[in-house]
Coordinates of C-alpha atoms in Angstrom, one line a residue:
M24 CA 18.6 -2.5 -27.2
K25 CA 21.8 -4.6 -27.3
L26 CA 23.9 -1.4 -27.5
L27 CA 22.1 0.0 -24.5
S28 CA 22.7 -3.1 -22.4
F29 CA 26.4 -3.2 -23.5
R30 CA 27.0 0.4 -22.4
V31 CA 25.2 -0.2 -19.1
V32 CA 27.4 -3.3 -18.4
L33 CA 30.6 -1.3 -19.3
F34 CA 29.6 1.4 -16.9
I35 CA 28.9 -1.1 -14.2
L36 CA 32.1 -3.0 -14.7
A37 CA 34.1 0.3 -14.4
K38 CA 32.7 0.8 -10.9
I39 CA 32.5 -2.8 -9.7
E40 CA 36.1 -3.9 -9.7
P41 CA 37.4 -1.9 -6.6
K42 CA 34.3 -3.1 -4.7
L43 CA 34.5 -6.9 -5.3
H44 CA 36.3 -7.6 -2.1
R45 CA 33.6 -5.7 -0.2
M46 CA 30.9 -7.7 -2.0
K47 CA 32.7 -10.9 -1.0
R48 CA 32.7 -9.9 2.7
L49 CA 29.0 -9.1 2.4
E50 CA 28.3 -12.5 1.0
N51 CA 30.2 -14.1 3.9
K52 CA 28.1 -12.1 6.4
V53 CA 24.9 -13.2 4.7
M54 CA 26.0 -16.8 4.8
L55 CA 26.9 -16.4 8.5
A56 CA 23.4 -14.9 9.2
E57 CA 21.7 -17.8 7.4
R58 CA 23.7 -20.3 9.4
V59 CA 22.8 -18.6 12.7
D60 CA 19.1 -18.7 11.6
R61 CA 19.4 -22.4 10.8
E62 CA 21.0 -23.2 14.2
F63 CA 18.3 -21.2 16.0
H64 CA 15.6 -23.2 14.3
R65 CA 17.2 -26.5 15.3
S66 CA 17.5 -25.4 18.9
E67 CA 14.1 -23.7 19.3
R68 CA 11.5 -25.6 17.3
R69 CA 8.1 -24.0 17.3
G70 CA 4.8 -25.8 17.7
A71 CA 2.0 -26.0 15.1
D72 CA 0.4 -22.9 16.7
G73 CA 3.6 -20.9 16.0
R74 CA 4.6 -20.9 19.7
I75 CA 7.8 -22.2 21.3
P76 CA 6.9 -25.3 23.4
V77 CA 5.5 -24.7 26.9
R78 CA 8.6 -25.7 28.8
T79 CA 10.3 -22.5 27.5
L80 CA 7.6 -20.1 28.6
D81 CA 7.7 -18.2 31.8
R82 CA 4.0 -18.3 32.4
G83 CA 1.1 -20.6 31.5
A84 CA 0.8 -22.0 28.0
S85 CA -1.9 -20.8 25.7
S86 CA -3.5 -22.3 22.6
S87 CA -4.0 -18.8 21.2
A88 CA -1.2 -17.6 18.9
A89 CA -1.6 -14.1 20.2
A90 CA -2.1 -14.7 23.9
V91 CA 1.5 -15.3 25.1
E92 CA 4.7 -14.1 23.5
P93 CA 7.4 -16.7 22.8
T94 CA 10.4 -16.4 25.1
G95 CA 13.4 -15.4 23.2
Y96 CA 11.5 -13.8 20.4
L97 CA 14.1 -11.5 18.8
G98 CA 11.9 -8.8 17.5
G99 CA 12.0 -9.7 13.8
P100 CA 11.6 -12.5 11.3
Y101 CA 14.0 -15.5 11.8
D102 CA 13.8 -16.0 8.0
T103 CA 14.1 -12.7 6.2
S104 CA 13.6 -14.1 2.7
L105 CA 10.0 -12.8 2.7
L106 CA 10.4 -9.3 4.2
V107 CA 13.5 -8.2 2.3
K108 CA 13.0 -4.6 3.2
Y109 CA 12.8 -5.3 6.9
R110 CA 16.2 -3.8 7.5
H111 CA 14.8 -0.4 6.8
H112 CA 11.3 -1.0 8.2
V113 CA 10.0 1.1 11.1
A114 CA 9.0 -2.0 13.1
R115 CA 12.6 -3.1 13.4
H116 CA 13.6 0.3 14.9
I117 CA 10.6 0.4 17.2
W118 CA 11.6 -2.9 18.8
F119 CA 14.9 -1.3 19.9
G120 CA 13.3 1.9 21.1
E121 CA 14.1 4.0 18.1
E122 CA 11.2 6.3 17.1
R123 CA 10.9 8.2 13.9
G124 CA 11.2 11.5 15.7
P125 CA 9.8 13.5 18.6
K126 CA 6.3 12.8 17.2
K127 CA 5.6 9.1 17.0
E128 CA 2.6 9.5 14.8
L129 CA 2.7 10.3 11.1
K130 CA 1.6 13.5 9.5
V131 CA -1.5 12.5 7.6
A132 CA -3.2 14.4 4.8
G133 CA -6.9 14.6 5.5
H134 CA -9.2 17.0 3.5
G135 CA -12.6 16.1 5.1
L136 CA -13.3 19.5 6.7
K137 CA -12.4 21.4 3.5
L138 CA -14.5 19.1 1.3
T139 CA -17.5 19.6 3.6
S140 CA -17.4 23.3 2.7
R141 CA -16.5 22.8 -0.9
V142 CA -18.9 20.1 -2.0
P143 CA -22.4 21.6 -2.6
L144 CA -25.6 20.0 -1.4
A145 CA -26.6 19.7 -5.0
L146 CA -24.9 20.2 -8.3
P147 CA -26.5 21.8 -11.4
P148 CA -28.2 19.1 -13.5
Q149 CA -25.7 19.7 -16.4
M150 CA -22.8 18.8 -14.0
E151 CA -24.6 16.2 -12.0
S152 CA -25.0 14.0 -15.1
W153 CA -21.2 13.9 -15.8
V154 CA -20.2 13.5 -12.1
S155 CA -22.7 10.6 -11.7
R156 CA -21.5 8.8 -14.8
S157 CA -17.8 9.3 -13.9
G158 CA -18.2 6.7 -11.1
L159 CA -16.7 9.2 -8.6
A160 CA -19.9 10.8 -7.2
S161 CA -19.7 8.8 -3.9
L162 CA -16.4 10.5 -3.0
Q163 CA -18.3 13.7 -2.4
R164 CA -19.6 12.4 1.0
T165 CA -17.3 9.7 2.2
S166 CA -14.4 11.7 3.9
L167 CA -14.1 11.8 7.6
N168 CA -13.9 15.3 9.0
K169 CA -10.8 14.4 10.9
I170 CA -8.3 11.5 11.0
D171 CA -7.1 9.7 14.1
T172 CA -3.4 10.0 13.2
N173 CA -2.4 7.8 16.2
L174 CA -4.7 4.9 15.2
V175 CA -3.7 5.1 11.5
S176 CA 0.0 5.4 12.4
A177 CA -0.1 2.3 14.6
F178 CA -1.5 0.2 11.7
V179 CA 1.0 1.7 9.2
E180 CA 3.8 0.3 11.4
R181 CA 2.6 -3.2 10.5
W182 CA 2.3 -2.7 6.8
H183 CA 4.9 -4.4 4.5
L184 CA 5.2 -3.4 0.9
E185 CA 6.6 -6.8 -0.1
T186 CA 3.3 -8.5 0.7
S187 CA 0.9 -5.5 0.5
S188 CA -0.5 -6.5 3.9
F189 CA -0.7 -5.7 7.6
H190 CA 1.2 -8.2 9.7
M191 CA -0.9 -8.9 12.7
P192 CA -0.2 -11.3 15.6
F193 CA -2.4 -14.0 14.0
G194 CA -1.5 -13.5 10.4
E195 CA -1.8 -11.1 7.5
M196 CA -4.7 -8.8 6.6
S197 CA -5.1 -6.3 3.9
I198 CA -7.3 -3.7 2.3
T199 CA -8.8 -5.4 -0.7
L200 CA -10.7 -4.4 -3.8
D201 CA -13.9 -5.6 -2.1
D202 CA -13.2 -3.3 0.9
V203 CA -12.8 -0.4 -1.5
A204 CA -16.0 -1.3 -3.4
C205 CA -18.1 -1.5 -0.1
L206 CA -16.5 1.4 1.7
L207 CA -16.4 3.9 -1.2
H208 CA -18.8 2.5 -3.8
L209 CA -16.1 3.1 -6.5
P210 CA -16.1 0.8 -9.6
I211 CA -13.4 -1.8 -9.4
R212 CA -13.7 -3.1 -12.9
G213 CA -12.3 -1.1 -15.7
I214 CA -9.0 -0.2 -17.3
F215 CA -5.8 1.0 -15.7
W216 CA -4.4 4.4 -16.7
S217 CA -1.0 4.4 -18.4
P218 CA 1.6 6.9 -17.3
Q219 CA 2.1 10.1 -19.2
D220 CA 4.7 12.7 -18.2
V221 CA 3.5 16.3 -17.9
T222 CA 6.0 19.1 -18.0
E223 CA 5.2 22.5 -16.6
E224 CA 4.7 23.8 -20.1
L225 CA 2.2 21.0 -20.8
A226 CA 0.5 21.7 -17.4
V227 CA -0.1 25.2 -18.6
E228 CA -1.5 24.0 -22.0
L229 CA -3.9 21.6 -20.2
A230 CA -5.2 24.3 -17.9
V231 CA -5.9 26.6 -20.9
D232 CA -7.6 23.8 -23.0
Y233 CA -9.6 22.0 -20.3
L234 CA -10.0 24.4 -17.4
G235 CA -10.8 27.5 -19.4
V236 CA -8.1 29.9 -18.0
S237 CA -5.9 32.3 -19.9
Q238 CA -2.4 31.5 -20.9
G239 CA -1.0 34.1 -18.5
Q240 CA -3.2 33.0 -15.6
A241 CA -2.1 29.3 -16.2
Q242 CA 1.6 30.2 -16.4
S243 CA 1.4 32.3 -13.2
H244 CA -0.4 29.5 -11.3
V245 CA 1.9 26.6 -12.4
R246 CA 4.9 28.7 -11.7
S247 CA 3.6 29.3 -8.1
C248 CA 3.2 25.6 -7.6
R249 CA 6.9 25.0 -8.6
G250 CA 6.1 22.0 -10.7
S251 CA 3.4 20.3 -12.7
Y252 CA 0.7 20.8 -10.2
Y253 CA -2.5 22.7 -9.5
K254 CA -3.6 24.0 -6.1
L255 CA -6.8 22.4 -4.7
E256 CA -8.1 25.8 -3.6
W257 CA -7.5 27.2 -7.1
L258 CA -9.5 24.4 -8.7
Y259 CA -12.3 25.0 -6.3
D260 CA -12.3 28.7 -7.2
L261 CA -12.4 27.8 -10.9
F262 CA -15.3 25.5 -10.3
V263 CA -17.3 28.3 -8.6
H264 CA -16.4 30.8 -11.4
H265 CA -17.3 28.5 -14.2
R266 CA -20.5 27.3 -12.5
A267 CA -21.6 30.9 -12.2
A268 CA -20.8 31.4 -15.9
S269 CA -22.6 28.2 -16.9
S270 CA -19.4 26.8 -18.4
W271 CA -20.4 23.3 -17.4
A272 CA -17.5 21.3 -18.9
Y273 CA -14.8 23.5 -17.4
A274 CA -16.6 23.6 -14.0
T275 CA -17.0 19.8 -14.0
R276 CA -13.3 19.1 -14.8
A277 CA -12.2 21.5 -12.1
Y278 CA -14.6 20.0 -9.6
L279 CA -13.6 16.3 -10.3
L280 CA -9.9 17.1 -10.3
M281 CA -10.3 18.9 -6.9
L282 CA -12.4 16.0 -5.7
V283 CA -9.9 13.2 -6.5
G284 CA -7.0 15.4 -5.4
S285 CA -8.6 15.7 -2.0
T286 CA -9.5 12.0 -1.6
I287 CA -8.0 9.0 -3.5
F288 CA -5.1 10.9 -5.0
A289 CA -4.2 13.1 -2.0
D290 CA -0.5 13.4 -1.7
K291 CA 1.9 14.6 1.0
T292 CA 1.9 18.2 -0.1
F293 CA -1.6 18.5 1.4
T294 CA -2.5 21.3 -1.0
L295 CA -1.7 20.2 -4.5
V296 CA -2.8 17.7 -7.1
E297 CA -0.7 16.5 -10.0
A298 CA -1.6 18.2 -13.3
R299 CA -1.4 15.0 -15.3
Y300 CA -4.6 13.8 -13.6
L301 CA -6.4 16.4 -15.6
L302 CA -5.8 14.1 -18.6
L303 CA -8.3 11.7 -17.0
F304 CA -11.1 14.2 -17.5
R305 CA -10.4 15.4 -21.0
D306 CA -13.4 13.3 -22.2
L307 CA -16.0 13.6 -19.5
D308 CA -18.2 11.0 -21.2
G309 CA -15.3 8.4 -21.2
C310 CA -13.8 8.8 -17.8
S311 CA -16.2 6.2 -16.3
G312 CA -14.1 3.4 -18.0
Y313 CA -11.4 3.5 -15.4
S314 CA -11.0 1.2 -12.4
W315 CA -11.2 3.9 -9.9
G316 CA -11.3 1.4 -7.0
A317 CA -7.9 0.0 -8.2
A318 CA -6.6 3.5 -8.5
A319 CA -7.5 4.3 -4.9
L320 CA -5.9 1.1 -3.7
V321 CA -2.7 1.5 -5.7
T322 CA -2.2 5.0 -4.5
L323 CA -2.8 4.0 -0.8
Y324 CA -0.6 0.9 -1.1
R325 CA 2.2 3.1 -2.5
Y326 CA 2.0 5.6 0.3
L327 CA 1.7 2.9 3.0
G328 CA 4.8 1.3 1.7
D329 CA 6.7 4.6 1.9
A330 CA 5.3 5.4 5.4
S331 CA 6.3 1.9 6.7
M332 CA 10.0 2.8 6.2
Y333 CA 11.7 4.3 9.3
N334 CA 12.9 7.5 7.6
C335 CA 9.4 8.5 6.4
K336 CA 7.2 10.8 8.6
Q337 CA 4.2 11.5 6.3
L338 CA 1.3 9.4 4.8
G339 CA -0.4 10.2 1.5
G340 CA -3.3 8.6 -0.1
Y341 CA -6.9 8.5 1.2
P342 CA -6.7 8.1 5.0
T343 CA -10.5 7.8 5.3
L344 CA -10.3 4.5 3.4
L345 CA -7.7 3.2 5.9
Q346 CA -9.4 4.4 9.0
C347 CA -12.9 3.2 8.0
W348 CA -11.3 -0.2 7.1
I349 CA -9.9 -0.4 10.7
H350 CA -13.3 0.5 12.1
E351 CA -15.0 -2.2 10.2
Y352 CA -12.6 -5.0 11.0
F353 CA -11.4 -4.1 14.5
P354 CA -14.4 -2.9 16.6
T355 CA -12.4 -2.9 19.9
V356 CA -9.6 -0.7 18.6
G357 CA -9.8 3.1 18.5
K358 CA -12.8 5.4 19.0
R359 CA -15.6 5.0 16.5
G360 CA -18.6 7.3 16.0
E361 CA -21.5 5.9 14.1
N362 CA -23.9 7.9 11.9
W363 CA -26.3 4.9 11.3
K364 CA -26.6 1.2 11.9
P365 CA -26.1 -1.3 9.0
A366 CA -29.7 -2.3 9.2
E367 CA -30.7 1.3 8.5
N368 CA -28.4 1.5 5.5
C369 CA -30.1 3.0 2.4
G370 CA -27.5 1.9 0.0
L371 CA -24.9 4.5 1.0
P372 CA -21.1 3.8 0.8
R373 CA -20.2 2.1 4.0
A374 CA -17.6 4.7 4.9
I375 CA -20.4 7.2 5.5
R376 CA -21.4 5.0 8.5
W377 CA -18.5 6.3 10.4
S378 CA -17.7 9.7 12.0
Y379 CA -14.6 11.0 13.8
R380 CA -14.3 10.7 17.5
Q381 CA -11.3 11.9 19.4
G382 CA -9.3 9.1 20.9
V383 CA -7.2 9.3 24.0
L384 CA -4.7 6.6 23.1
K385 CA -1.4 7.5 21.5
V386 CA 0.7 5.4 19.1
D387 CA 2.7 3.8 21.9
D388 CA -0.5 3.0 23.8
L389 CA -1.9 1.3 20.7
R390 CA 1.1 -0.9 19.9
P391 CA 0.7 -3.3 22.8
I392 CA -3.1 -3.4 22.2
L393 CA -2.5 -4.5 18.6
D394 CA 0.2 -7.0 19.8
E395 CA -2.4 -8.7 22.0
L396 CA -5.2 -8.9 19.4
T397 CA -6.5 -12.4 18.7
P398 CA -8.6 -13.7 15.8
A399 CA -11.7 -13.3 18.0
D400 CA -11.1 -9.5 18.0
V401 CA -11.7 -9.3 14.3
I402 CA -14.9 -9.1 12.3
W403 CA -13.6 -11.1 9.4
R404 CA -16.4 -10.4 6.9
P405 CA -17.9 -7.1 7.9
F406 CA -19.8 -6.4 4.7
E407 CA -22.1 -9.4 4.5
D408 CA -25.1 -7.2 5.5
H409 CA -24.1 -4.7 2.7
R410 CA -24.4 -7.2 -0.2
A411 CA -27.8 -5.9 -1.2
W412 CA -26.1 -2.7 -2.4
C413 CA -22.6 -4.0 -3.2
V414 CA -22.5 -7.6 -4.5
F415 CA -19.2 -9.4 -4.1
D416 CA -17.3 -9.5 -7.4
E417 CA -14.9 -12.4 -7.9
I418 CA -12.4 -10.1 -9.5
C419 CA -11.5 -9.2 -5.9
L420 CA -9.7 -12.5 -5.8
Y421 CA -7.4 -11.7 -8.7
R422 CA -3.8 -12.3 -7.8
G423 CA -1.4 -10.1 -9.7
C424 CA -0.1 -6.6 -10.1
L425 CA -2.3 -3.5 -10.0
K426 CA -1.0 -0.3 -11.7
W427 CA -2.0 3.3 -11.9
G428 CA 0.3 5.6 -13.9
E429 CA 3.8 4.5 -13.3
T430 CA 3.0 3.0 -9.9
V431 CA 2.8 -0.8 -9.8
V432 CA 2.0 -2.8 -6.6
P433 CA 1.3 -6.5 -5.8
Y434 CA -2.3 -7.4 -5.0
L435 CA -2.2 -10.7 -3.1
P436 CA -5.6 -11.9 -1.8
D437 CA -4.1 -15.4 -1.1
R438 CA -2.4 -13.8 1.9
C439 CA -5.6 -12.7 3.5
L440 CA -8.1 -15.5 2.5
R441 CA -9.9 -15.4 5.8
Q442 CA -11.4 -12.0 4.8
F443 CA -13.0 -13.8 1.8
G444 CA -14.4 -16.7 3.9
Y445 CA -11.7 -19.2 2.9
R446 CA -9.2 -21.2 5.1
Q447 CA -5.8 -19.5 5.1
Y448 CA -3.0 -21.5 3.7
V449 CA 0.8 -20.7 3.4
P450 CA 0.7 -18.4 0.4
S451 CA 3.1 -18.4 -2.5
P452 CA 6.0 -16.0 -2.6
P453 CA 5.0 -12.4 -3.5
L454 CA 5.2 -11.2 -7.1
D455 CA 8.1 -9.2 -8.4
C456 CA 6.1 -6.3 -10.0
M457 CA 9.3 -4.8 -11.4
M458 CA 9.4 -7.7 -13.8
A459 CA 5.7 -7.7 -14.7
T460 CA 5.1 -6.9 -18.4
D461 CA 1.5 -7.9 -19.1
I462 CA -0.4 -6.4 -16.2
D463 CA -3.4 -5.2 -18.3
V464 CA -3.7 -8.7 -20.0
D465 CA -3.5 -10.4 -16.6
W466 CA -6.2 -8.1 -15.2
I467 CA -8.5 -8.8 -18.1
S468 CA -8.0 -12.6 -17.9
Y469 CA -8.3 -12.6 -14.1
H470 CA -10.3 -15.9 -14.0
Q471 CA -7.1 -18.0 -14.2
S472 CA -5.6 -16.4 -11.1
V473 CA -8.8 -16.6 -9.1
I474 CA -9.0 -20.3 -9.8
A475 CA -5.4 -20.7 -8.5
V476 CA -6.1 -18.6 -5.4
I477 CA -9.2 -20.4 -4.2
G478 CA -8.4 -23.8 -5.7
S479 CA -5.7 -24.4 -3.1
S480 CA -8.1 -23.7 -0.2
T481 CA -11.5 -24.7 1.1
V482 CA -14.4 -22.7 2.6
A483 CA -13.5 -21.8 6.2
T484 CA -15.4 -23.7 9.0
T485 CA -14.7 -20.9 11.4
P486 CA -14.1 -17.2 10.5
S487 CA -10.3 -17.4 11.4
D488 CA -9.7 -20.9 10.0
A489 CA -6.1 -21.7 8.9
V490 CA -4.3 -24.8 7.8
D491 CA -2.0 -26.7 10.1
G492 CA 1.5 -25.2 9.9
Y493 CA 0.4 -21.7 8.8
L494 CA 1.2 -20.0 12.1
E495 CA 4.5 -21.9 12.4
W496 CA 5.5 -20.6 9.0
Y497 CA 4.2 -17.1 9.7
Y498 CA 6.1 -16.7 13.0
C499 CA 9.3 -17.5 11.2
V500 CA 9.0 -15.0 8.4
S501 CA 7.2 -12.1 10.1
H502 CA 7.3 -10.1 13.3
P503 CA 4.0 -10.7 15.2
R504 CA 4.9 -8.2 18.0
L505 CA 6.3 -4.6 18.0
V506 CA 6.8 -4.1 21.7
P507 CA 9.4 -6.2 23.6
P508 CA 8.2 -8.0 26.8
H509 CA 9.5 -6.2 29.8
R510 CA 11.0 -9.3 31.2
D511 CA 12.8 -10.2 28.0
P512 CA 15.3 -7.5 26.8
P513 CA 15.5 -7.2 23.0
R514 CA 18.3 -8.8 21.2
E515 CA 19.6 -8.0 17.7
V516 CA 18.7 -10.1 14.7
L517 CA 21.2 -10.5 11.9
V518 CA 19.4 -9.1 8.9
P519 CA 20.9 -9.9 5.5
V520 CA 20.5 -7.4 2.7
Y521 CA 18.6 -9.1 -0.1
D522 CA 17.4 -6.3 -2.3
A523 CA 18.2 -3.0 -0.7
E524 CA 17.9 0.1 -2.9
P525 CA 21.2 1.6 -4.0
S526 CA 22.2 4.5 -1.7
D527 CA 24.5 6.0 -4.3
P528 CA 22.5 8.0 -7.0
D529 CA 24.6 6.7 -9.8
W530 CA 24.1 3.1 -8.8
A531 CA 20.4 3.8 -8.3
R532 CA 20.2 5.1 -11.9
V533 CA 22.1 2.0 -13.2
S534 CA 19.7 -0.3 -11.3
T535 CA 16.7 1.5 -12.8
L536 CA 18.1 1.3 -16.4
I537 CA 18.8 -2.4 -16.1
R538 CA 15.4 -3.2 -14.7
R539 CA 13.7 -1.2 -17.4
Y540 CA 15.6 -2.9 -20.2
L541 CA 15.0 -6.4 -18.7
R542 CA 11.3 -5.7 -18.5
Q543 CA 11.1 -4.4 -22.1
V544 CA 12.6 -7.6 -23.5
N545 CA 10.7 -9.8 -21.1
A546 CA 13.9 -11.4 -19.9
K547 CA 14.0 -14.3 -17.5
E548 CA 16.8 -14.8 -14.9
E549 CA 17.3 -18.4 -16.1
D550 CA 18.0 -17.3 -19.6
P551 CA 21.8 -17.5 -20.3
Q552 CA 21.6 -14.6 -22.7
F553 CA 20.7 -12.2 -19.9
S554 CA 22.7 -13.8 -17.0
D555 CA 25.3 -11.1 -17.0
L556 CA 22.8 -8.3 -16.9
F557 CA 20.9 -10.0 -14.0
E558 CA 24.2 -10.4 -12.1
A559 CA 24.9 -6.7 -12.8
L560 CA 21.5 -5.8 -11.5
H561 CA 22.0 -7.7 -8.2
I562 CA 25.4 -6.0 -7.7
S563 CA 24.1 -2.6 -8.4
R564 CA 21.3 -3.0 -5.9
S565 CA 23.8 -3.7 -3.1
H566 CA 25.5 -0.3 -3.3

């Protein structure tokens, strides 16, 4: 390990020296930006509701934090220490009239119509037993036939990967483990799946051993996928073939892999699923031990983070989960078709309540609507009438990192406490999941974090209850609006670069190697033994 770190440092030092002057200039710019921010705060103090005092408003004052925009709002956080990726965020570009491209909405992967034709009305009893025990049976019926890409895209523009939350005009909200449990009826307790690389050669072997195909057929198919993938259509054909031949284990694996590849693990190829996920179904009797709800959430969080960046034009993950979440919490936004009323619910996943209805509003129509939302427009606890079928689990209040494979995301319920019936306080800084080493242990011993989350709060007296000073803090570190007021032309905000990803591939590799080593040895930044490596890491991230 020491030899690795020594070589990494030598490599960095060889590239750093000619760039030190540039780094000094960058530091000076950051200091200047911070000084401008401090001067701005002194000159324009906000009230307890997050608004600039009434004398600076052009129209009547309002006690609502979302009713009137503050004069001089600059289109971004005044303090960028929270949203450190804001420099690359789509919201910053939208404020200045810069769209992602000719199409303002994202390209979204939805497989609802295909699943309608591929999921049989009933499975053979031999398969039904395995599918039911897997914990994934509900995914057969939850998908919306179509996705409202404009509605979904408008919410993605408010997602921030640093906080794993949507930044609304009145505070943060998020898709929680409880939301996943109620909407999809997936198990949220269970183990996380550890990463395992699968080469094309191994993908062929897995297909032979667990999908019952010949070596030649597997090689030909994997080669056509140009990587360690299987086609969803191919898996469906295998399911049909093996079901007819009464090869129940092969048929079940092909069916389950097709099912998760079309729902919670849907990616941006729209047609493929990663071959490594077949490893989840090697033991059909043991795959029920996974936290499938956390898997769905981690995957969606990851793709939401990608899609919130300006240069991304596609969204992966399970869009039905996102859209149905919007329908539950925001009844006045978007078109909603209902299949049944909550009172008529027979214990079905809540997502089945909703059906697709074509909306007429485009992304740029929805932006000002979301800008003007108030807490009164939100159903803060939409699943209270669903508790007979989905009891609230306190593990949903776990604060820490969630992981699935190599993907690690922060899960921070303390940022959306109003969704759990608690008064919202100013939350702690987000977790640095790159430095997390004991995620599985933290997950198992979740009680400690739950006590910390709710111990700092009280039960809300009103659904949107927040402590004094919360909105004042929030308006400093977030961007409550995406659309500039017509009477107030947008002005640039100095955005320091805190933790930008290296643009140079060599530096990106160096940054990854250093982070990996520091995580392996559980290094702390205050430890003098590793101070040089942490300094090297910070320098590498700035290139």
